[in-house]
Amino acid sequence: MSQVNLEIGRILIVDDNPNNLKVLSGVLRSTGWEILVATDGEGAIEQAEYSQPDIMLLDVMMPGMDGFETCQRLKTQRGIADIPVIFMTSLSDTVDKVKGFSVGAVDYITKPFEQEEVVARVRAHLKIRNLTKQVQVQNEQLQTLTQTLEQRVVTRTSELSNALSELQQAQAQLLQREAKLEYDAFHDSLTGLPNRAWLMNQLQYLTRLTSHNEDFHYAVLFADLDHFKVVNDSLGHLAGDQLLKGVAQRLQVLFTQKATVARFGGDEFVILVEDIEGVKEAIGLAVYIQEQLKLPFKLDTHEVFVGVSVGITLSSRDYAHPEDALRDADAALYQAKKQGRGCYALFNPAIRNLAITRMQLEGDLRKAVANLERPIAPPEFCLHYQPIVSLATGRIAGFEALLRWSHASGQTIPPNQFISIAEETGLINPLGSWVLREACQQMHQWHQQFASNPGWTINVNVSPIQLRQANLAQQIADTLEETGLATHHLKLELTESCLLETNGFEAATLEQLEVLGIKLCIDDFGTGYSSLSRLHDLPIATLKIDYSFVSRIDSERDSIEVIQAIVALAQSLGMDTVAEGIEILTQQAKLGDMGCEFGQGYLFSRPLSSLVATQLLCQEVQALCLGTGR
Ligand code: C2E
Ligand code: MG
Ligand code: MG
């Protein structure tokens, strides 16, 4: 702060006596002060307002407004109230002095003036006045500074609190994001159910719990929707998703604190039941789930029914890893599916052995099929041929090619033990191609070997999975060309399921086969749910009456009626019929009487190796030449 000279100042002298004014002005001016004068109270106040003196020397006794009143007025007026007033009074007048202080004076000087005293008093008051002013200025500065500081504190505090709340918000968002990430990591986005990762964690926890606590048991129920693929293929993936959501919803509401349902993947759900009391409770749950899913699901305009197969396993201290329990529940599920859809199966060690056997078989099948494509050893597969015979003449009309697997172990594995594995793994496609080529080649060879043949046909079984190959028709056309077999000597045996709602590929393939002129045969007819309208639309030449009707022909009236209906249907559609599994003469006779044209079965011949079939054809041709019947 700059140093101010405390002794300079402006002094207003108020006195009605010009002489006094003159003397005092002279004395004080000579000291270096600026001197202003007024001769009465009114003039003094005006002058004070105008010139803002630092000190006022005010005479008490003045005509009109005396010094006291002037001082009182001064003290009430803003801007000049703080001007220190020194009264001038006569030496003897003590009352004046006291009154002077009471109206606001700071001092007094007595007349007649003692010059040095006047100067000293004025100087002292000037100093005080200047100091006071300085202090006032400093106070004001301090106040401004304090206010600025306070303002800054307020601003800073609000900035800080804003920053803090932003930080808190960011932290909350981060926590939310973290929580969402964690939720997403453990939940399935489609159904909202816990996902596989959650399941594995939970199973890990339960596995540990079981190893420490003998009394704690849990169950794993592995549920898989039956024919979910049909919904996906026929109604589209959106409908499939809708169905999965619906299933998830129904499963979710079933469960309590003890049980949780997780989506394992695709149409597979796993239900974990903690603290289970026993097998009965687990089975009860499986049945309950099946009951709940039995009710139809509404998908847009469609009502869809889904069954569910359930594999169950109960906790075991042998389960060291979560995968162990899942593996066994899955093996039980596989078993449930084999029993027919909509079943449940409880895991037992025999099932594990079956699963292991199946796994080994799958591995061996992969190798055997791979070997067909890059032969490094003789093929493990061969075809056997079963004659299809005219029931009227007893003559061979053709053969059905039936696949045989001579497993490396020396065992012959029948098709019903490996075709389903081939279908599940997709191996049926390369395997089916091989069967087709082999069968066509063989039939062409027989046609060449026996020139007088009556046009034998070869029936080849085609799996529904093969039909899904977009290039199947082309593959067949190529095989016919390569092997030299005429198109009309080949018949494809399809199961009825191929004629149900089919997806784009299958329908297109069937149309292409029709264009190629390849005849189709419906295998095991009567056991499925053929769409009769499709029978009419497709190039179907033959219905093969299923073995189950033929075998009961003598014992059950219903079977006869079914066969009669099938024959009548075939005749009305211009198709012929082959009865499968004829084992005895009476069956042959009855089928012949009912108008069935052809038969196949042990009565005529078992499926034969190509060598034995060739010998049979030799005899057949000789008999034909001799014109003898059978
Ligand atoms: P399928 O096409 O209905 O074949 C007829 C089955 O009945 C054959 O069994 C045959 O040996 C058997 N069979 C014939 N006559 C009689 C009889 O009088 N009595 C009895 N009990 N059975 C008789 P196989 O060879 O075991 O074949 C079973 C099934 O495996 C076939 O049923 C067919 O669905 C499938 N299969 C066989 N070979 C192939 C193939 O190359 N490809 C495909 N996709 N499936 C095949
Ligand atoms: Mg067949
Ligand atoms: Mg059959």
XYZ file of C-alpha atoms and ligand atoms in Angstrom:
678
model
C 0.000 0.000 0.000
C 1.431 3.449 -0.911
C 2.565 5.728 1.864
C 0.385 8.881 2.175
C 1.481 12.134 3.705
C -0.739 12.290 6.740
C -0.261 15.953 7.356
C -1.606 17.510 4.190
C -5.187 18.577 4.093
C -7.964 20.982 3.344
C -9.371 22.961 6.229
C -12.685 24.748 6.317
C -12.802 27.588 8.805
C -16.254 28.787 9.751
C -16.520 32.031 11.664
C -18.706 35.086 11.406
C -15.848 37.235 12.584
C -13.743 38.215 9.557
C -10.873 39.004 11.798
C -10.820 35.573 13.275
C -11.048 34.136 9.817
C -8.141 36.138 8.606
C -5.905 35.309 11.575
C -6.649 31.603 11.522
C -6.420 31.347 7.723
C -3.067 33.045 7.827
C -1.703 30.759 10.524
C -2.938 27.571 8.996
C -2.152 28.424 5.382
C 1.411 29.189 6.425
C 1.649 25.612 7.641
C 0.951 24.466 4.075
C -2.682 23.481 4.329
C -5.363 24.465 1.864
C -7.775 26.838 3.526
C -11.431 27.327 2.790
C -13.692 29.692 4.655
C -17.355 30.230 5.438
C -18.978 32.899 7.538
C -22.150 31.160 8.625
C -23.662 27.675 9.178
C -25.511 27.481 5.866
C -22.411 28.503 3.939
C -20.324 26.021 5.932
C -22.546 23.065 4.973
C -22.664 24.109 1.322
C -18.897 24.541 1.257
C -18.393 21.214 3.022
C -20.582 19.426 0.482
C -18.824 21.085 -2.378
C -15.159 20.944 -1.266
C -15.085 17.982 1.066
C -12.640 19.488 3.611
C -10.640 17.198 5.847
C -11.355 19.213 8.964
C -13.837 21.889 9.872
C -13.027 24.571 12.437
C -16.442 25.725 13.549
C -17.246 28.754 15.617
C -19.901 28.114 18.240
C -21.343 31.543 18.432
C -22.671 32.642 15.074
C -25.749 34.601 14.116
C -28.582 32.501 12.609
C -27.604 28.855 12.745
C -25.060 28.551 15.550
C -22.140 26.128 15.555
C -23.970 23.334 17.411
C -26.860 23.257 14.993
C -24.504 23.471 12.047
C -22.602 20.502 13.444
C -25.813 18.562 14.068
C -26.958 19.227 10.488
C -23.572 18.239 9.165
C -23.679 14.951 11.030
C -26.990 14.025 9.485
C -25.871 14.555 5.901
C -24.391 11.733 3.877
C -20.984 12.382 2.414
C -19.967 15.018 4.949
C -21.103 13.510 8.261
C -17.676 12.118 8.979
C -15.784 15.408 8.615
C -14.172 15.989 11.981
C -15.396 19.201 13.583
C -13.275 21.232 15.956
C -15.245 23.821 17.783
C -13.891 27.235 18.448
C -15.095 28.545 21.733
C -14.112 31.036 24.361
C -11.774 29.781 27.048
C -14.191 30.006 29.904
C -17.206 28.338 28.374
C -17.119 24.762 29.690
C -20.783 24.151 28.924
C -20.088 24.839 25.259
C -17.265 22.346 25.209
C -19.391 19.580 26.676
C -22.274 20.295 24.349
C -19.846 20.432 21.444
C -18.734 16.858 22.095
C -22.325 15.731 22.470
C -23.275 17.005 19.002
C -20.327 15.197 17.396
C -17.258 17.454 17.684
C -13.875 15.834 17.985
C -12.084 18.666 19.752
C -12.178 22.290 20.526
C -9.829 25.249 20.479
C -10.229 28.215 22.647
C -10.241 31.803 21.809
C -8.172 33.791 21.855
C -6.173 31.387 19.718
C -2.886 30.031 20.816
C -1.341 29.620 17.342
C 0.878 26.691 18.141
C -1.926 24.872 19.911
C -4.250 25.412 16.966
C -1.668 24.098 14.544
C -0.874 21.163 16.798
C -4.550 20.208 17.267
C -5.337 20.626 13.605
C -2.293 18.573 12.669
C -3.237 15.851 15.120
C -6.787 15.671 13.841
C -5.647 15.869 10.293
C -3.419 12.897 10.968
C -6.278 11.026 12.586
C -8.554 12.025 9.734
C -6.076 10.894 7.112
C -5.329 7.731 9.008
C -9.030 7.033 9.355
C -9.482 7.640 5.681
C -6.587 5.373 4.904
C -7.985 2.728 7.176
C -11.367 3.189 5.517
C -9.818 2.777 2.092
C -7.894 -0.210 3.300
C -11.033 -1.602 4.861
C -12.885 -1.098 1.644
C -10.074 -2.748 -0.267
C -10.048 -5.523 2.253
C -13.777 -5.887 1.969
C -13.567 -5.985 -1.820
C -10.772 -8.509 -1.539
C -12.773 -10.547 0.933
C -15.793 -10.393 -1.331
C -13.691 -11.399 -4.333
C -12.205 -14.193 -2.311
C -15.588 -15.284 -1.049
C -16.923 -15.160 -4.599
C -13.993 -17.202 -5.756
C -14.549 -19.683 -2.979
C -18.222 -19.911 -3.944
C -17.353 -20.310 -7.642
C -14.614 -22.803 -6.898
C -16.846 -24.719 -4.517
C -19.585 -24.919 -7.091
C -17.028 -25.909 -9.754
C -15.726 -28.564 -7.442
C -19.171 -29.796 -6.580
C -20.040 -29.876 -10.301
C -16.872 -31.785 -11.011
C -17.659 -34.105 -8.143
C -21.171 -34.763 -9.355
C -19.845 -35.325 -12.898
C -17.335 -37.723 -11.458
C -20.032 -39.473 -9.480
C -22.186 -39.662 -12.593
C -19.311 -41.071 -14.625
C -18.608 -43.541 -11.875
C -22.266 -44.570 -11.736
C -22.302 -44.993 -15.523
C -19.129 -47.016 -15.316
C -20.627 -49.207 -12.633
C -23.781 -49.565 -14.713
C -21.734 -50.469 -17.770
C -19.712 -52.920 -15.763
C -22.887 -54.445 -14.368
C -24.348 -54.680 -17.883
C -21.176 -56.251 -19.230
C -21.229 -58.749 -16.423
C -24.918 -59.401 -17.018
C -24.356 -59.860 -20.752
C -21.437 -62.172 -20.137
C -23.666 -64.489 -18.153
C -27.006 -64.146 -19.922
C -28.365 -65.219 -23.236
C -29.326 -62.224 -25.346
C -32.319 -63.887 -27.010
C -34.126 -65.379 -24.042
C -32.618 -63.438 -21.159
C -31.888 -66.716 -19.397
C -28.534 -67.413 -17.770
C -26.181 -68.695 -20.458
C -23.659 -71.456 -20.800
C -20.898 -69.468 -19.067
C -23.158 -68.945 -16.050
C -24.091 -72.614 -16.072
C -20.481 -73.765 -16.079
C -19.660 -71.426 -13.170
C -22.634 -72.584 -11.176
C -21.900 -76.224 -11.879
C -18.319 -75.671 -10.801
C -19.605 -74.255 -7.528
C -22.038 -77.147 -7.025
C -19.343 -79.681 -7.846
C -17.157 -78.195 -5.121
C -20.033 -78.045 -2.675
C -20.789 -81.733 -3.233
C -17.183 -82.693 -2.643
C -17.255 -81.009 0.787
C -20.742 -81.859 1.874
C -22.008 -85.427 1.614
C -25.586 -84.416 2.274
C -25.803 -81.933 -0.547
C -27.208 -83.213 -3.835
C -28.125 -81.520 -7.046
C -29.584 -82.616 -10.364
C -28.873 -81.594 -13.923
C -31.755 -81.813 -16.379
C -30.697 -81.479 -19.999
C -33.715 -80.593 -22.126
C -33.797 -80.488 -25.908
C -36.772 -79.485 -28.028
C -38.018 -82.123 -30.409
C -38.191 -81.155 -34.070
C -37.176 -77.569 -33.423
C -35.414 -77.655 -36.757
C -38.711 -78.261 -38.535
C -40.061 -74.990 -37.117
C -36.912 -73.131 -38.120
C -36.907 -74.604 -41.612
C -40.592 -74.259 -42.324
C -41.552 -71.021 -40.539
C -38.189 -69.288 -40.625
C -35.600 -68.298 -38.066
C -37.618 -65.430 -36.622
C -40.392 -67.836 -35.729
C -37.742 -70.179 -34.333
C -36.454 -67.356 -32.124
C -39.976 -66.539 -31.018
C -40.515 -70.156 -30.069
C -37.302 -70.263 -28.053
C -38.369 -67.138 -26.176
C -41.752 -68.685 -25.454
C -40.167 -71.887 -24.208
C -37.753 -69.891 -22.040
C -40.643 -67.975 -20.530
C -42.521 -71.116 -19.644
C -39.452 -72.758 -18.208
C -38.546 -69.683 -16.203
C -41.830 -69.366 -14.387
C -41.689 -72.984 -13.330
C -38.745 -72.515 -11.128
C -38.096 -71.658 -7.566
C -35.037 -70.614 -5.627
C -33.805 -74.171 -5.818
C -33.808 -74.426 -9.564
C -32.429 -72.312 -12.350
C -32.858 -72.718 -16.037
C -30.085 -71.784 -18.429
C -29.936 -71.781 -22.201
C -27.107 -74.062 -23.173
C -27.284 -73.229 -26.865
C -29.624 -73.687 -29.820
C -32.724 -75.464 -28.588
C -30.981 -76.946 -25.560
C -31.808 -75.849 -22.020
C -30.232 -77.012 -18.790
C -32.073 -76.948 -15.497
C -29.988 -77.057 -12.355
C -31.804 -78.159 -9.248
C -29.961 -77.605 -5.997
C -30.533 -79.436 -2.788
C -32.555 -82.130 -4.509
C -34.161 -84.812 -2.402
C -33.833 -87.664 -4.836
C -34.518 -89.194 -8.213
C -38.264 -88.856 -7.774
C -38.072 -85.093 -7.453
C -35.912 -84.846 -10.586
C -38.240 -87.075 -12.589
C -41.222 -85.115 -11.310
C -39.617 -81.948 -12.647
C -38.856 -83.526 -16.016
C -42.465 -84.626 -16.381
C -43.664 -81.209 -15.265
C -41.503 -79.511 -17.896
C -42.847 -81.847 -20.551
C -46.408 -81.092 -19.482
C -45.814 -77.342 -19.617
C -44.307 -77.435 -23.077
C -47.048 -79.668 -24.421
C -49.457 -76.754 -24.719
C -49.235 -75.115 -28.140
C -47.189 -71.980 -28.790
C -48.700 -69.196 -30.830
C -46.234 -67.907 -33.417
C -47.984 -65.177 -35.388
C -50.754 -67.039 -37.149
C -49.356 -70.502 -36.474
C -49.958 -72.768 -33.556
C -46.903 -74.867 -32.961
C -46.520 -77.909 -30.759
C -43.120 -78.818 -29.428
C -42.165 -81.810 -27.421
C -39.128 -81.900 -25.238
C -36.755 -84.731 -24.386
C -35.001 -84.606 -21.043
C -31.837 -86.299 -19.827
C -31.337 -86.349 -16.067
C -28.331 -86.952 -13.916
C -27.951 -86.625 -10.171
C -24.818 -85.252 -8.547
C -22.062 -87.667 -7.789
C -18.799 -87.287 -5.955
C -17.204 -88.782 -9.076
C -17.943 -85.552 -10.863
C -14.669 -83.715 -10.567
C -15.462 -81.131 -13.234
C -18.694 -79.423 -14.247
C -18.388 -81.005 -17.697
C -18.756 -84.463 -16.145
C -22.313 -83.891 -14.970
C -23.225 -82.272 -18.279
C -21.718 -85.133 -20.242
C -23.838 -87.654 -18.365
C -27.015 -85.583 -18.593
C -26.363 -85.258 -22.323
C -25.826 -89.018 -22.638
C -29.148 -89.554 -20.849
C -30.753 -87.061 -23.219
C -29.454 -88.993 -26.194
C -30.981 -92.106 -24.702
C -34.300 -90.311 -24.126
C -34.346 -89.271 -27.770
C -33.673 -92.804 -28.876
C -36.683 -93.988 -26.906
C -38.774 -91.689 -29.028
C -39.300 -87.982 -28.691
C -40.972 -86.469 -25.648
C -39.346 -88.912 -23.232
C -36.994 -88.518 -20.325
C -34.133 -90.789 -19.296
C -32.192 -91.022 -16.102
C -28.475 -91.461 -16.414
C -26.917 -94.734 -15.337
C -23.485 -96.205 -16.055
C -24.895 -98.345 -18.870
C -25.888 -95.137 -20.639
C -22.363 -93.853 -20.260
C -21.075 -97.029 -21.875
C -23.566 -96.576 -24.685
C -22.428 -92.998 -25.112
C -18.812 -94.076 -25.162
C -19.599 -96.801 -27.670
C -21.458 -94.306 -29.784
C -18.583 -91.878 -29.610
C -16.139 -94.579 -30.625
C -18.451 -95.671 -33.397
C -18.660 -92.090 -34.621
C -14.887 -91.826 -34.665
C -14.556 -95.106 -36.537
C -17.284 -94.074 -38.959
C -15.443 -90.843 -39.731
C -12.299 -92.793 -40.520
C -14.142 -95.367 -42.601
C -15.938 -92.672 -44.641
C -12.735 -90.670 -45.085
C -11.130 -93.835 -46.383
C -13.808 -94.069 -49.097
C -12.663 -90.739 -50.484
C -8.899 -91.378 -50.207
C -8.661 -95.155 -50.281
C -5.609 -96.367 -48.422
C -7.182 -99.701 -47.554
C -10.130 -101.693 -48.965
C -13.418 -99.998 -48.054
C -15.022 -101.106 -44.808
C -18.429 -100.701 -46.483
C -20.123 -102.895 -49.011
C -23.602 -103.177 -50.429
C -25.891 -106.126 -50.118
C -28.696 -106.527 -52.585
C -32.148 -107.768 -51.720
C -34.314 -108.840 -54.629
C -37.660 -107.185 -55.248
C -39.910 -109.794 -56.747
C -43.093 -109.660 -58.816
C -45.764 -111.296 -56.691
C -47.630 -112.383 -59.800
C -44.740 -114.067 -61.645
C -42.148 -114.631 -58.943
C -39.570 -112.937 -61.227
C -36.931 -110.522 -59.938
C -37.883 -106.973 -60.869
C -34.901 -105.364 -59.250
C -32.917 -105.028 -56.038
C -32.726 -102.761 -53.058
C -29.153 -101.826 -52.208
C -28.551 -102.122 -48.473
C -25.430 -100.811 -46.842
C -23.191 -102.994 -44.679
C -20.244 -101.928 -42.539
C -17.525 -104.457 -41.855
C -15.964 -102.733 -38.889
C -12.212 -103.039 -38.440
C -12.939 -105.173 -35.347
C -14.324 -107.862 -37.681
C -17.921 -107.189 -36.616
C -20.570 -106.408 -39.210
C -22.508 -103.387 -38.016
C -26.122 -103.193 -39.255
C -27.282 -99.908 -40.801
C -29.730 -99.073 -38.034
C -26.721 -98.738 -35.718
C -24.759 -96.299 -37.809
C -27.069 -94.557 -40.315
C -28.428 -92.257 -37.592
C -24.881 -91.354 -36.542
C -24.002 -90.704 -40.167
C -27.057 -88.470 -40.412
C -26.305 -86.551 -37.228
C -22.728 -85.940 -38.276
C -23.401 -85.204 -41.937
C -21.264 -88.197 -42.925
C -24.339 -89.537 -44.685
C -23.600 -87.205 -47.598
C -20.259 -88.681 -48.704
C -21.415 -92.146 -47.631
C -24.675 -91.816 -49.607
C -22.753 -90.704 -52.709
C -20.568 -93.750 -52.441
C -23.622 -96.046 -52.057
C -25.256 -94.486 -55.108
C -22.172 -94.904 -57.303
C -21.579 -98.460 -56.109
C -25.231 -99.482 -56.651
C -25.479 -97.882 -60.102
C -22.191 -99.417 -61.155
C -23.334 -102.862 -60.001
C -26.684 -102.651 -61.738
C -25.071 -101.409 -64.952
C -22.624 -104.296 -64.755
C -25.500 -106.790 -64.354
C -27.293 -105.216 -67.285
C -24.220 -105.764 -69.407
C -23.498 -109.208 -68.031
C -27.056 -110.402 -68.585
C -28.080 -108.899 -71.880
C -31.475 -110.621 -71.780
C -32.410 -108.923 -68.509
C -35.950 -107.593 -68.362
C -34.812 -104.132 -67.200
C -33.990 -104.715 -63.528
C -34.053 -101.613 -61.388
C -31.907 -100.706 -58.444
C -33.419 -99.040 -55.386
C -31.104 -96.810 -53.382
C -32.045 -95.430 -49.963
C -31.638 -91.682 -49.649
C -31.674 -89.996 -46.279
C -33.598 -86.755 -45.697
C -30.268 -85.159 -44.815
C -28.936 -85.933 -48.286
C -31.934 -84.164 -49.798
C -30.781 -80.937 -48.213
C -27.702 -80.885 -50.462
C -28.389 -78.282 -53.083
C -26.464 -80.235 -55.709
C -27.926 -83.684 -55.039
C -29.814 -83.927 -58.353
C -26.686 -82.941 -60.291
C -24.647 -85.452 -58.300
C -27.096 -88.213 -59.239
C -27.140 -87.175 -62.900
C -23.317 -87.236 -62.940
C -23.232 -90.666 -61.294
C -25.677 -92.073 -63.827
C -23.565 -90.720 -66.634
C -20.297 -91.988 -65.194
C -21.615 -95.466 -64.449
C -23.644 -95.711 -67.676
C -26.895 -96.736 -65.938
C -30.077 -95.509 -67.603
C -32.107 -93.072 -65.533
C -35.216 -95.245 -65.508
C -33.297 -98.131 -63.929
C -32.684 -96.124 -60.748
C -35.233 -95.598 -57.990
C -34.608 -93.518 -54.915
C -36.192 -94.650 -51.666
C -37.218 -91.713 -49.511
C -38.880 -91.844 -46.152
C -42.230 -90.191 -45.639
C -40.672 -87.437 -43.546
C -39.080 -86.079 -46.740
C -42.543 -85.271 -48.013
C -43.618 -83.295 -44.989
C -43.070 -79.570 -44.954
C -39.696 -79.264 -46.576
C -37.436 -76.291 -46.752
C -36.395 -74.606 -49.978
C -33.480 -76.894 -50.749
C -35.383 -80.128 -50.340
C -38.329 -78.977 -52.428
C -35.997 -77.705 -55.162
C -34.068 -80.989 -55.173
C -37.272 -83.007 -55.520
C -38.306 -80.828 -58.462
C -34.915 -81.256 -60.123
C -35.166 -85.028 -59.694
C -38.526 -84.892 -61.386
C -37.008 -82.963 -64.299
C -34.260 -85.597 -64.581
C -36.950 -88.300 -64.737
C -35.725 -90.157 -61.683
C -38.374 -92.257 -60.039
C -39.059 -92.035 -56.355
C -40.213 -94.654 -53.952
C -41.736 -93.951 -50.521
C -40.138 -96.320 -48.054
C -41.854 -97.724 -44.951
C -45.112 -96.226 -46.186
C -47.886 -96.007 -43.608
C -45.663 -95.306 -40.625
C -45.257 -91.576 -41.139
C -47.567 -88.743 -41.933
C -47.345 -88.266 -45.669
C -48.971 -85.277 -47.123
C -51.256 -86.899 -49.672
C -51.261 -83.789 -51.822
C -47.487 -83.980 -52.153
C -47.745 -87.652 -53.162
C -49.644 -86.452 -56.144
C -47.276 -83.595 -56.960
C -44.053 -85.583 -57.012
C -42.722 -88.202 -59.426
C -43.468 -91.048 -57.046
C -43.623 -94.398 -58.749
C -43.861 -96.750 -55.830
C -45.175 -97.044 -52.287
C -43.343 -99.570 -50.148
C -45.762 -101.010 -47.597
C -44.015 -101.110 -44.262
C -42.850 -104.369 -42.742
C -44.963 -103.772 -39.620
C -48.239 -104.130 -41.574
C -47.031 -107.145 -43.517
C -45.883 -108.994 -40.402
C -49.307 -108.581 -38.773
C -51.298 -109.476 -41.832
C -52.349 -112.843 -40.383
C -53.071 -111.644 -36.892
C -54.583 -108.180 -37.138
C -57.530 -107.172 -39.210
C -56.441 -103.504 -39.053
C -53.244 -104.284 -40.927
C -55.171 -105.789 -43.809
C -57.325 -102.709 -43.982
C -54.301 -100.414 -43.989
C -52.660 -102.466 -46.763
C -55.850 -102.431 -48.806
C -56.072 -98.671 -48.407
C -52.442 -98.180 -49.443
C -52.847 -100.398 -52.514
C -56.028 -98.577 -53.507
C -54.341 -95.201 -53.020
C -51.349 -96.288 -55.114
C -53.563 -97.614 -57.892
C -55.603 -94.444 -57.981
C -52.430 -92.378 -58.278
C -50.918 -94.674 -60.910
C -48.244 -96.011 -58.584
C -47.220 -99.569 -57.862
C -46.714 -101.145 -54.438
C -43.945 -103.210 -52.922
C -44.619 -105.087 -49.690
C -41.586 -105.189 -47.414
C -40.610 -108.005 -45.073
C -42.558 -110.899 -46.556
C -41.389 -113.927 -44.595
C -44.063 -116.515 -45.175
C -46.133 -117.807 -48.040
C -49.503 -116.783 -46.611
C -48.325 -113.188 -46.470
C -47.296 -113.393 -50.107
C -50.621 -114.887 -51.083
C -52.715 -112.348 -49.223
C -50.711 -109.432 -50.566
C -51.044 -110.782 -54.095
C -54.795 -111.126 -53.614
C -55.007 -107.536 -52.428
C -53.411 -106.330 -55.653
C -49.919 -105.591 -54.364
C -47.569 -105.987 -57.336
C -44.191 -106.609 -55.744
C -42.679 -108.063 -52.628
C -39.394 -108.111 -50.800
C -38.469 -110.271 -47.879
C -36.699 -113.258 -46.453
C -39.250 -115.517 -48.123
C -37.657 -114.683 -51.458
C -34.163 -113.863 -50.348
C -32.176 -112.161 -47.636
C -30.001 -109.246 -48.744
C -27.106 -110.841 -50.673
C -23.535 -109.935 -51.354
C -22.920 -108.867 -54.940
C -21.300 -112.207 -55.653
C -24.256 -114.244 -54.420
C -26.714 -111.835 -56.046
C -24.862 -112.342 -59.348
C -25.265 -116.105 -58.970
C -28.967 -115.606 -58.259
C -29.301 -113.524 -61.406
C -27.546 -116.254 -63.384
C -30.205 -118.712 -62.269
C -32.912 -116.159 -62.901
C -31.749 -115.543 -66.446
C -31.513 -119.269 -67.131
C -35.031 -119.735 -65.796
C -36.220 -116.836 -67.958
C -34.633 -118.435 -71.017
C -36.249 -121.735 -70.191
C -39.504 -119.912 -69.548
C -39.954 -121.514 -66.161
C -41.639 -119.748 -63.229
C -40.453 -119.871 -59.619
P -35.278 -100.282 -45.398
O -34.858 -99.358 -46.490
O -36.712 -100.321 -45.079
O -34.717 -101.662 -45.748
C -35.364 -102.837 -45.500
C -34.847 -103.478 -44.260
O -35.640 -104.634 -43.987
C -33.407 -104.014 -44.454
O -32.754 -103.956 -43.221
C -33.658 -105.492 -44.766
O -32.560 -106.335 -44.454
C -34.819 -105.767 -43.875
N -35.597 -106.906 -44.362
C -35.783 -107.298 -45.630
N -36.590 -108.350 -45.662
C -36.956 -108.629 -44.388
C -37.770 -109.622 -43.798
O -38.354 -110.456 -44.440
N -37.888 -109.578 -42.459
C -37.252 -108.657 -41.709
N -37.373 -108.691 -40.385
N -36.456 -107.705 -42.245
C -36.331 -107.699 -43.570
P -31.321 -103.413 -43.126
O -30.491 -103.791 -44.265
O -30.843 -103.709 -41.755
O -31.547 -101.861 -43.258
C -32.242 -101.168 -42.313
C -32.516 -99.758 -42.750
O -31.300 -99.048 -42.875
C -33.121 -99.666 -44.125
O -34.489 -99.885 -44.052
C -32.807 -98.256 -44.503
O -33.711 -97.376 -43.908
C -31.467 -98.096 -43.862
N -30.428 -98.239 -44.882
C -29.830 -99.351 -45.352
N -28.947 -99.046 -46.306
C -28.986 -97.702 -46.452
C -28.296 -96.784 -47.300
O -27.482 -97.133 -48.182
N -28.606 -95.466 -47.152
C -29.525 -95.048 -46.242
N -29.772 -93.747 -46.140
N -30.195 -95.887 -45.446
C -29.923 -97.212 -45.558
Mg -35.425 -98.996 -48.199
Mg -38.308 -100.095 -45.691
